[in-house]
Short mmCIF file of C-alpha atoms and ligand atoms in Angstrom, two decimals:
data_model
loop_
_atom_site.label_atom_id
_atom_site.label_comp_id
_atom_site.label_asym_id
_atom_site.label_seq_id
_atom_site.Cartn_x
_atom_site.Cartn_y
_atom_site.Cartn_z
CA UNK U 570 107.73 113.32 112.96
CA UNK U 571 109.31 109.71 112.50
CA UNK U 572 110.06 109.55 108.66
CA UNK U 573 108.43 106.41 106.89
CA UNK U 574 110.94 104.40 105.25
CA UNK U 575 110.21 103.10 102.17
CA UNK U 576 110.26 100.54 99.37
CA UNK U 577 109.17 101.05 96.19
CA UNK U 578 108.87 97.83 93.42
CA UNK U 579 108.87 98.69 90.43
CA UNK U 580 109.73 102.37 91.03
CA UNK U 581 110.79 103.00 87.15
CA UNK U 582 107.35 102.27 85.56
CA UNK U 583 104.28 104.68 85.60
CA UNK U 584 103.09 104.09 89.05
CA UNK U 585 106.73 103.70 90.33
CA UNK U 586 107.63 107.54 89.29
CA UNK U 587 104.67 109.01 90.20
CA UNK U 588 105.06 107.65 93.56
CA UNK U 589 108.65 109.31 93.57
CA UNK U 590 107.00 112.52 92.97
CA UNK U 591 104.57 112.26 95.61
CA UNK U 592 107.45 111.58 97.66
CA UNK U 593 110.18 114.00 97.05
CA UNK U 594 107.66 116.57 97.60
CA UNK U 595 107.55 115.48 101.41
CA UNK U 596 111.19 114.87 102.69
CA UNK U 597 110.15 115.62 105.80
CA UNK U 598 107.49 112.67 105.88
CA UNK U 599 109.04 109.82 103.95
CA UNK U 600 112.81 108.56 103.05
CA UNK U 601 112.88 105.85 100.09
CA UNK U 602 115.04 102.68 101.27
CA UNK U 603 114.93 100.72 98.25
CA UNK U 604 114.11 101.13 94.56
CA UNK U 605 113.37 97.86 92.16
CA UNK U 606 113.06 97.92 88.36
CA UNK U 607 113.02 94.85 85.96
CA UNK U 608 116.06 95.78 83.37
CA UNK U 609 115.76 99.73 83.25
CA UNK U 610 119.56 100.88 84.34
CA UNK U 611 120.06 104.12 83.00
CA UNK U 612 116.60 105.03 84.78
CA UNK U 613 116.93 103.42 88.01
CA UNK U 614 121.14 105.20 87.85
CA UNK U 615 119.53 108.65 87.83
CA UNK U 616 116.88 107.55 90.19
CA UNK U 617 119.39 106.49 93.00
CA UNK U 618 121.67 109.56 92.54
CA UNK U 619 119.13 111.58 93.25
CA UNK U 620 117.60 109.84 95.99
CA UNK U 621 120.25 107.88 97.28
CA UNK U 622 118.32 104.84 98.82
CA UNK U 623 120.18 102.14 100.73
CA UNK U 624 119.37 98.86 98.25
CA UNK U 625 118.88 99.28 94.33
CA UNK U 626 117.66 95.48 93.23
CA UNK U 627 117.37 95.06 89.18
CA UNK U 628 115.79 91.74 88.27
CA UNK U 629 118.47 90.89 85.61
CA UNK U 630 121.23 90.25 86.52
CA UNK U 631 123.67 91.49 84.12
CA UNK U 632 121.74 94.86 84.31
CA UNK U 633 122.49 94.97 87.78
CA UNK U 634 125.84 94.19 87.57
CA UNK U 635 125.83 96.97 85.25
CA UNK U 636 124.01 99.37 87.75
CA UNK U 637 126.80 98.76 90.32
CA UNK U 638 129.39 99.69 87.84
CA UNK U 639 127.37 103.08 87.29
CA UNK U 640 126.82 103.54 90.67
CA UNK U 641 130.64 102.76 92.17
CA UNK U 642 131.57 105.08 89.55
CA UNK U 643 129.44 108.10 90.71
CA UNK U 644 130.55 107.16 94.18
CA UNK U 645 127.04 106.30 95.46
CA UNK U 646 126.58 104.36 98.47
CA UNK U 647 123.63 102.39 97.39
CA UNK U 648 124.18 98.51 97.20
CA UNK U 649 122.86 96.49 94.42
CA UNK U 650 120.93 93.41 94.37
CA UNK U 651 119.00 90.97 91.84
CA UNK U 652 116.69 88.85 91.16
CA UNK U 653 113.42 87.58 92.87
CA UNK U 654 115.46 87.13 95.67
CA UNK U 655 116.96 90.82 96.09
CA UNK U 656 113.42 92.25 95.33
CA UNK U 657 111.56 89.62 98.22
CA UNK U 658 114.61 91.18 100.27
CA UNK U 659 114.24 94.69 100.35
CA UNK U 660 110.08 94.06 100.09
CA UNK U 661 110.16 92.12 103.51
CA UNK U 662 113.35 94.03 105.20
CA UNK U 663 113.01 95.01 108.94
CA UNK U 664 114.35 98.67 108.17
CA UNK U 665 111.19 98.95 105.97
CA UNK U 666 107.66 100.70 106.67
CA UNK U 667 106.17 100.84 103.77
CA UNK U 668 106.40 99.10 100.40
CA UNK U 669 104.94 100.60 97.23
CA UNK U 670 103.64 97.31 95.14
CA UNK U 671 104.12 98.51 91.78
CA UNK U 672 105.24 95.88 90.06
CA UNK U 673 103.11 94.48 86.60
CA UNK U 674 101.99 91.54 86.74
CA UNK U 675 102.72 87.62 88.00
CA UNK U 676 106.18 88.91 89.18
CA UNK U 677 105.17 91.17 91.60
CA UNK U 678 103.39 87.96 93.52
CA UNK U 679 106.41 86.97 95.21
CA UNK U 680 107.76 90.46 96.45
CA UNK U 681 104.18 91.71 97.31
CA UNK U 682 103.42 88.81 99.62
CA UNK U 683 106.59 89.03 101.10
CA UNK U 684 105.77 92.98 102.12
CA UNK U 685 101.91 91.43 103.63
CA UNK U 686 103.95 88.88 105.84
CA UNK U 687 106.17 90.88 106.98
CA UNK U 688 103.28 93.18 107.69
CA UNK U 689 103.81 96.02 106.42
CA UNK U 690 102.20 98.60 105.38
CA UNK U 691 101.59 97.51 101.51
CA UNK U 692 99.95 99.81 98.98
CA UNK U 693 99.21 97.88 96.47
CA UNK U 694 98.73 98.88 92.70
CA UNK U 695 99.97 95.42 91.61
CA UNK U 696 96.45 93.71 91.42
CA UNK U 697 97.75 91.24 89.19
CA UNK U 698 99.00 89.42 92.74
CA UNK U 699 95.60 89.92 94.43
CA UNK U 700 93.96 88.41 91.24
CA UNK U 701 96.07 84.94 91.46
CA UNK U 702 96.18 84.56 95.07
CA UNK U 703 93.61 86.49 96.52
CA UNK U 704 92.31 83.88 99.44
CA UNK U 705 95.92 83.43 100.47
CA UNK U 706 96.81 87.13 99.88
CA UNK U 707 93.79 88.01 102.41
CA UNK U 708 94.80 84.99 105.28
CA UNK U 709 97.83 86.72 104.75
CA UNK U 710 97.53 90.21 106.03
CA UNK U 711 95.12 89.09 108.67
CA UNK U 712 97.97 86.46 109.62
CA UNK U 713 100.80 89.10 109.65
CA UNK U 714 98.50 92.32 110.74
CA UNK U 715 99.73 94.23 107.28
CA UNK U 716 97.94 97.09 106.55
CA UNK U 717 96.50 97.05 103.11
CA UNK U 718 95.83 100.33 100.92
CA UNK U 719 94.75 99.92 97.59
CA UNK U 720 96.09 102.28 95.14
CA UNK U 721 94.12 101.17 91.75
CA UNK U 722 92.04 104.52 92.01
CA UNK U 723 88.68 102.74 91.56
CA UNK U 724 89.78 100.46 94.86
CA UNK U 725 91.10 103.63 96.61
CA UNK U 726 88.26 105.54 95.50
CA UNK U 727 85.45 103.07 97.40
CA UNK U 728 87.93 102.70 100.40
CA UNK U 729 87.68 106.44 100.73
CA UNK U 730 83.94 106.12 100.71
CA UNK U 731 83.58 103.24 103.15
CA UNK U 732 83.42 104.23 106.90
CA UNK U 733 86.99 104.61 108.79
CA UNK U 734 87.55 101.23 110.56
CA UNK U 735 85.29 99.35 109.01
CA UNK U 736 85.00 95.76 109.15
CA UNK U 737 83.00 94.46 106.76
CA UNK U 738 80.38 95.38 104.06
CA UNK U 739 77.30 94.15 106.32
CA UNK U 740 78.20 95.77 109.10
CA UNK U 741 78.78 98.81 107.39
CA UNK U 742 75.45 98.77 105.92
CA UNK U 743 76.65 98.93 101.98
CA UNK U 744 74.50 97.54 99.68
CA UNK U 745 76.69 97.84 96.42
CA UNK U 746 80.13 98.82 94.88
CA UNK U 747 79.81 100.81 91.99
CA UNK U 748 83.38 100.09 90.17
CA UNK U 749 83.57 102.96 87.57
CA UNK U 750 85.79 102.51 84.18
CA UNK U 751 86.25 104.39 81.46
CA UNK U 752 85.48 101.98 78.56
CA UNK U 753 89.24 102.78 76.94
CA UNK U 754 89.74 104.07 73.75
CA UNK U 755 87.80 101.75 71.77
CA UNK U 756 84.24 102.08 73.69
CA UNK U 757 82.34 103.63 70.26
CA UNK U 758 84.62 102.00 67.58
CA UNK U 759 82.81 99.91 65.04
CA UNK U 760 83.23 96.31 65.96
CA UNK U 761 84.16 95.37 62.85
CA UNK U 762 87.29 98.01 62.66
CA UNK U 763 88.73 95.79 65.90
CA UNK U 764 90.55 93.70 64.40
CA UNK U 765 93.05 96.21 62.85
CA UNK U 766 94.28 98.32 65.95
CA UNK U 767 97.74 98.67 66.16
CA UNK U 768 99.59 98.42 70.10
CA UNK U 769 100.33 102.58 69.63
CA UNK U 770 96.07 102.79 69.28
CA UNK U 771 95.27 100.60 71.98
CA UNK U 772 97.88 102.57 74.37
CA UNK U 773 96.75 105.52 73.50
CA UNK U 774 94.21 105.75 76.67
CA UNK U 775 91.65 108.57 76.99
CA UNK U 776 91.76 109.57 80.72
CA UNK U 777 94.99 108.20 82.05
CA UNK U 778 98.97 107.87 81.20
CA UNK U 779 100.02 104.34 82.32
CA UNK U 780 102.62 101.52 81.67
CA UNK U 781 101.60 99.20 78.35
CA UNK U 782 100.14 96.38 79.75
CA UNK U 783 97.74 98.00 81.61
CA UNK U 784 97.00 100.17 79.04
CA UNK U 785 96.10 97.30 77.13
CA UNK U 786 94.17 95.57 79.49
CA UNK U 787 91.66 98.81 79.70
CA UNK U 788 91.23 98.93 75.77
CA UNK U 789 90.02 95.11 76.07
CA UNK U 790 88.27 95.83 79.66
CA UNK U 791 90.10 93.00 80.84
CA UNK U 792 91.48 95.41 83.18
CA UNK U 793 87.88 96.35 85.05
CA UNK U 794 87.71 92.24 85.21
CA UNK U 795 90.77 92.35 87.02
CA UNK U 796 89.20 95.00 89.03
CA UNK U 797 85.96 93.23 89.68
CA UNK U 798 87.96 90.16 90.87
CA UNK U 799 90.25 92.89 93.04
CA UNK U 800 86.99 94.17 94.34
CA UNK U 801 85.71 91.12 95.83
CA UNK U 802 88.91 90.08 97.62
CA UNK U 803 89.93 93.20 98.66
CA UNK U 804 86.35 94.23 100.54
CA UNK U 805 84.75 90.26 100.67
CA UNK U 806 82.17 91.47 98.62
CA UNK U 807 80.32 88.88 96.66
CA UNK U 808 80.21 88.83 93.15
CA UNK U 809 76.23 90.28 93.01
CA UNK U 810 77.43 92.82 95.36
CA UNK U 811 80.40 94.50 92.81
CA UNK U 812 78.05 96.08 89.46
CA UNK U 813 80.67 97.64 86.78
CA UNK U 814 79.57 101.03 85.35
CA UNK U 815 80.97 102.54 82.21
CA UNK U 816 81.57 106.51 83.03
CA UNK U 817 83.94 107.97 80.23
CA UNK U 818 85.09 111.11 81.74
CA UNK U 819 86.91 109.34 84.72
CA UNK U 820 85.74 111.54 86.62
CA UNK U 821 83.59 109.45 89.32
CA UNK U 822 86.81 107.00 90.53
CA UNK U 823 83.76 104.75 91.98
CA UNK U 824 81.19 104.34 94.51
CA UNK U 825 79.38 103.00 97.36
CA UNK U 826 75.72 102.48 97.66
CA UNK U 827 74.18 102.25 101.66
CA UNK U 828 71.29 100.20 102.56
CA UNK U 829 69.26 103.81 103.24
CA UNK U 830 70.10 104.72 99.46
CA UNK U 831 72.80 106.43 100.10
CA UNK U 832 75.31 107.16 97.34
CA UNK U 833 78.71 108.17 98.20
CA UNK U 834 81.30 109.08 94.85
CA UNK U 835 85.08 110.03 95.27
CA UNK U 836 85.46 111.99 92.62
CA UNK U 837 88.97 113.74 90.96
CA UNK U 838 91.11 114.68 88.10
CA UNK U 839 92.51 111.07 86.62
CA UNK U 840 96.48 111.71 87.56
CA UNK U 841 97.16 108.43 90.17
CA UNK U 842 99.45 111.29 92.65
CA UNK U 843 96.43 111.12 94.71
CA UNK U 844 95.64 107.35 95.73
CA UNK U 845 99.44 107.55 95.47
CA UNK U 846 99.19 109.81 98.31
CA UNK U 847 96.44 109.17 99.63
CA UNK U 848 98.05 105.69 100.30
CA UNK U 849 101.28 106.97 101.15
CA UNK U 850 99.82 109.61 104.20
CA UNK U 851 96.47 107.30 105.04
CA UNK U 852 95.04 108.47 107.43
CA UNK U 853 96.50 112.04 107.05
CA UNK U 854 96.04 113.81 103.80
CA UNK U 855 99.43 115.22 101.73
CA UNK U 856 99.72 117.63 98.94
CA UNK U 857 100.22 114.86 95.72
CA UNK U 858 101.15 117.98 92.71
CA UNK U 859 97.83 117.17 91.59
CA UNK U 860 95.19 120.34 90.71
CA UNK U 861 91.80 121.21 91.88
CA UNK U 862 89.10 119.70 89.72
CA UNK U 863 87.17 121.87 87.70
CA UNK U 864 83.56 120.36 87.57
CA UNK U 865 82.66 123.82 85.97
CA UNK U 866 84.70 122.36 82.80
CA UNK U 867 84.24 118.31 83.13
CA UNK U 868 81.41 118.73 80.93
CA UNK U 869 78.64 116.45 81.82
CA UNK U 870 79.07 113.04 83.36
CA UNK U 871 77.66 109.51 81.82
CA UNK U 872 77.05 106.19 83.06
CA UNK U 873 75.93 102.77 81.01
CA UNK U 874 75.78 99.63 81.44
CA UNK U 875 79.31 97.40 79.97
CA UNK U 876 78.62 95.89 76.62
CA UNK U 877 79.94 92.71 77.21
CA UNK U 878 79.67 90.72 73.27
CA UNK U 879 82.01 94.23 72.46
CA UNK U 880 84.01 93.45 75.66
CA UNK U 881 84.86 89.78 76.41
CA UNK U 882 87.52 90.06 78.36
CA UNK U 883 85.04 91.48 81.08
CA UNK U 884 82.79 89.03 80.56
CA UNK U 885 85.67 85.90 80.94
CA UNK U 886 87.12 87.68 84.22
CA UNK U 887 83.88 87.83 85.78
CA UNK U 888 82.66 84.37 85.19
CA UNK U 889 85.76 83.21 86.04
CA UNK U 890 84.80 84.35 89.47
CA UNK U 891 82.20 82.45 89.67
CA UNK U 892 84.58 79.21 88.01
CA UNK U 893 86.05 79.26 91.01
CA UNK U 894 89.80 77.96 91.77
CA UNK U 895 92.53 78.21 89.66
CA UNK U 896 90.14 80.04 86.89
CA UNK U 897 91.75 83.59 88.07
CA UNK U 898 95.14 82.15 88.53
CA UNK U 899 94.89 80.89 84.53
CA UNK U 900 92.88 83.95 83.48
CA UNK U 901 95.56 86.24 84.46
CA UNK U 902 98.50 84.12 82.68
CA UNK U 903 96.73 83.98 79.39
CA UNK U 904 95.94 87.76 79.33
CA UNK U 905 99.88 88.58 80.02
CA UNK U 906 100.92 86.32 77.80
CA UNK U 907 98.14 87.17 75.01
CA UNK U 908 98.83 91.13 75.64
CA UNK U 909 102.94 90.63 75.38
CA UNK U 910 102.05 88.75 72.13
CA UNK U 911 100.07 91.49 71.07
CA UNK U 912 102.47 94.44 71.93
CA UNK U 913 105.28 92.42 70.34
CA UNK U 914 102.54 92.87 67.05
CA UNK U 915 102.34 88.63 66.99
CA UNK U 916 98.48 88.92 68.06
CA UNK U 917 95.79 90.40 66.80
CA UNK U 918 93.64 92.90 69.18
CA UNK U 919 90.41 90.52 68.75
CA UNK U 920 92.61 87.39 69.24
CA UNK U 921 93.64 88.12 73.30
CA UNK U 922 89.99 87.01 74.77
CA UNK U 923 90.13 83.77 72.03
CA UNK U 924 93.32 82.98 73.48
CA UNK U 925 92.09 83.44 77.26
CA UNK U 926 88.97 81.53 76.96
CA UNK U 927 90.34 78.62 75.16
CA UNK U 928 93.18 78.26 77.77
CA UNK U 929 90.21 78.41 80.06
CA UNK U 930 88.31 75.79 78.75
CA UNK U 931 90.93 73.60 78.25
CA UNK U 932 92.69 73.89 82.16
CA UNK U 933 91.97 71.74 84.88
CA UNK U 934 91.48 73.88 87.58
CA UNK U 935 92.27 73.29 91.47
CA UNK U 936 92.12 74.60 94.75
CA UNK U 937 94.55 77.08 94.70
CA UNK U 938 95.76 76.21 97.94
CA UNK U 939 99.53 77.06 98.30
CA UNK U 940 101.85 79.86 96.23
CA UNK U 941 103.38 76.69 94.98
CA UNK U 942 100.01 75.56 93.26
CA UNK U 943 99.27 79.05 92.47
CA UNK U 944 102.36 79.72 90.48
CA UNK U 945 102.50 75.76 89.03
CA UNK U 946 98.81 76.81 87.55
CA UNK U 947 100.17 80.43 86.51
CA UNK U 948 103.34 78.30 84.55
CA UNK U 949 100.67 75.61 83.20
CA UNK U 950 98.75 78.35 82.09
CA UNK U 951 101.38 80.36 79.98
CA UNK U 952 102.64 77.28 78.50
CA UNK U 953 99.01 76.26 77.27
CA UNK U 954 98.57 79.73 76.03
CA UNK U 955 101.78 79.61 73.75
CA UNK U 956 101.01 76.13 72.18
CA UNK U 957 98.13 77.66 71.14
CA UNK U 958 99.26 80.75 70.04
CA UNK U 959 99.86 79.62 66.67
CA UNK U 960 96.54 78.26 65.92
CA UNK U 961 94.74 81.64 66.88
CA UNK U 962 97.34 84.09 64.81
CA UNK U 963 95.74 82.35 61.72
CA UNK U 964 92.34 83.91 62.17
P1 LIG Z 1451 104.90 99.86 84.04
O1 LIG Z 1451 105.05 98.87 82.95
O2 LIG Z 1451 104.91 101.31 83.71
O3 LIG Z 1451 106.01 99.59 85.16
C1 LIG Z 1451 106.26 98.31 85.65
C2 LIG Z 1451 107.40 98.29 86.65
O4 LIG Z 1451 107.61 96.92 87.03
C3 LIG Z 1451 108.72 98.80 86.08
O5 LIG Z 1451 109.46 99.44 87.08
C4 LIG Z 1451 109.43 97.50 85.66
O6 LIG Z 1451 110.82 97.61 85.65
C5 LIG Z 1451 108.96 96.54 86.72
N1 LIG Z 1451 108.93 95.16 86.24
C6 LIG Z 1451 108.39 94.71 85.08
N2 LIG Z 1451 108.57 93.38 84.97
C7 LIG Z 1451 109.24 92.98 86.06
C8 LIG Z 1451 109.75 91.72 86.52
N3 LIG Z 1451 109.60 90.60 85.79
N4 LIG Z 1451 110.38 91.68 87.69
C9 LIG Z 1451 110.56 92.81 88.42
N5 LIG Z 1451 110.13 94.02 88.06
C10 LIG Z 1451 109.47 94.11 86.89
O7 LIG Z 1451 103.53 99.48 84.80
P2 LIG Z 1451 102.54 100.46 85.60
O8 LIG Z 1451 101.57 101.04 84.66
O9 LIG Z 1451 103.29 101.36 86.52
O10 LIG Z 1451 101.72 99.39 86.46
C11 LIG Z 1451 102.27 98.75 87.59
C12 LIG Z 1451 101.16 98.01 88.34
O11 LIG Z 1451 100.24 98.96 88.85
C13 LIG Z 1451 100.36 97.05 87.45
O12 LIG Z 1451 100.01 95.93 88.20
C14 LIG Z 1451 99.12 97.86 87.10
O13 LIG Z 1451 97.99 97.05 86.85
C15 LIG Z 1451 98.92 98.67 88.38
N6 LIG Z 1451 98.21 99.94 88.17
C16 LIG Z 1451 98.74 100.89 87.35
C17 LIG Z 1451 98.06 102.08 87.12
C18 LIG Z 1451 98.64 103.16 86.26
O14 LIG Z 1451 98.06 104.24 86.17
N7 LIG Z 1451 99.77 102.96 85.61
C19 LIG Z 1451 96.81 102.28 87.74
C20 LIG Z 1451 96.30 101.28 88.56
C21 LIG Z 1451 97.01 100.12 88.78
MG1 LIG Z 1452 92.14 101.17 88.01
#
């Protein structure tokens, strides 16, 4: 078997070390070619000792001048980059098969789209990139013939359950996407305790173990808007087409509903080793370290309806669908910058949708049609959202 050679962005955060398990149980299958990491040295040191890829990029640039003193010191081979420019590198490089998107946030844009054009096979957890530029993102795989695996489980989960091949949601008879989510850790908490949660509370998901800002993003359900808006792009489903169900036991990753009523689930313990893998093997299937579910045990499973006055963020990301143009580009900068504020314990928990919807109102959006007006709207955005950062900390 030809091994797979492989990138993986962001390979020191949660996604980016479970996909290093996945693969160093399969050495026979897949060799890693690069690792990327924002700042983390001492993690990304022991990461290329033990797997000795041929490029290490750090986005810093002091930390990876550091990492190449580590490195020449333990008499690795493995060459250092940085910056955007060392990460777009080793994402696009001819050597490369496959490129593991996992990145959080804006700054994966640049890196992720240069994996799509250089068509490779990208499986993508960063939806962050598919959220700001999904029309271009799309006209870009098609363009490049990139093969495109989504690895947010609720994303993998419906591409398991749509027919192999399939072109598009008509022809495959679907009817609806069911896009399951949790509800976080503050689904039953009184409204009115909201206001107090700490950054250790709202990170302290139910189901899953995952980087900060993601965790944050499912305690304010922004992240199931990002979803939603990943959803559409990702399948060209329409907005009427996508309905968000709340299912606390992560159990059901999502669903697909046929025209003959058909309902088909993917259903598995929450540990992300298996769209990991699942993405990794596709269209083969790989052990991922991850055990048999025991529905014996799950207990039952429950679905609502979203409560949207509890959950704002939800309700903003999906009606910025419907805004149209830069609205998803803007709603995605004012959530990162909003959620860093709030880690950083500058922003109240209740304060990240006020933020969001004010830099909303107050943008003028466009057709978002280059990366350069994409990322001028994603900078516009930011900067809007810190003028009025001050103004909203007083409430
Ligand atoms: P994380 O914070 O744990 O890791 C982020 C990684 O990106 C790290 O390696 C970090 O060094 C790197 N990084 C951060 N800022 C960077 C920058 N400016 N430039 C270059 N690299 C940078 O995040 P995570 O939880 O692994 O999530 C990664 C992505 O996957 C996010 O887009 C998230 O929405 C998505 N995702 C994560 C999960 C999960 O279970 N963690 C599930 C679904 C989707
Ligand atoms: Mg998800």
């Amino acid at each position: 078997m030809n091994k797979q050679s492989v990138t993986v962005l962001g390979a020191t955060g949660s996604i980016g070390v479970s996909t290093l398990d996945v693969i160093s149980r399969h050495p026979e299958r897949f060799s890693v070619f690069a690792l990327t990491a924002n700042s983390q040295v001492d993690l990304l040191t022991s990461q290329c000792l033990d797997l000795a890829p041929r490029f290490a990029v750090l986005r810093d640039t002091a930390a990876a001048e550091q990492l190449a003193v580590r490195l020449r010191e333990a008499g690795s081979d493995t060459q250092v980059l940085a910056g955007e420019a060392g990460l777009v590198e080793v994402a696009g490089h001819p050597e490369v098969d496959a490129v593991m998107a996992a990145i959080v946030g804006a700054a994966g844009l640049a890196p992720t789209l240069a994996a799509v054009r250089a068509g490779k096979k990208v499986l993508l957890a960063n939806k962050e990139s598919l959220v700001m530029a999904g029309a271009l993102f799309m006209d870009a795989v098609q363009a490049s013939g990139a093969t495109l695996l989504p690895i947010d489980s609720e994303h993998n989960a419906i591409f398991q359950c749509l027919p192999a091949g399939y072109r598009d949601l008509e022809s495959a008879g679907v009817r609806r996407i069911l896009l399951t989510g949790s509800g976080g850790p503050f689904r039953t908490t009184p409204i009115s305790a909201l206001q107090g949660v700490t950054p250790a509370q709202a990170c302290a998901h139910p189901n899953w173990s995952m980087g900060p800002k993601i965790s944050v993003d499912s305690a304010t359900m922004m992240n199931k808007g990002l979803e939603f808006i990943e959803a559409c792009w990702l399948f060209a489903a329409r907005p009427d087409q996508v309905e968000v169900v709340v299912h606390p036991q992560s159990v059901v990753h999502s669903m697909v509903e046929y025209a003959d009523g058909s309902v088909l689930a993917q259903l598995g313990n929450p540990d992300m080793r298996t769209p990991i893998a699942h993405g990794l093997a596709w269209p083969e299937r790989i052990e991922s370290g991850v055990g048999s579910l025991d529905l014996l045990k799950c207990g039952p499973l429950e679905f609502s309806a979203p409560d949207l006055d509890r959950f704002p963020c939800l309700r903003l990301a999906i009606e910025s669908v419907a805004a149209g143009g830069t609205a998803q580009v803007v709603l995605n900068a004012a959530n990162e910058v909003a959620v860093q504020e709030f880690l950083a314990g500058r922003l109240m928990f209740t304060a990240i949708p006020v933020i969001i919807e004010k830099v909303l109102a107050q943008s003028t959006l466009v057709e978002p049609s280059s990366i350069e007006v994409v990322q001028d709207a994603d900078l516009a955005a930011r900067e809007l959202a810190r003028q009025l950062l001050p103004d909203v900390r007083q409430r």
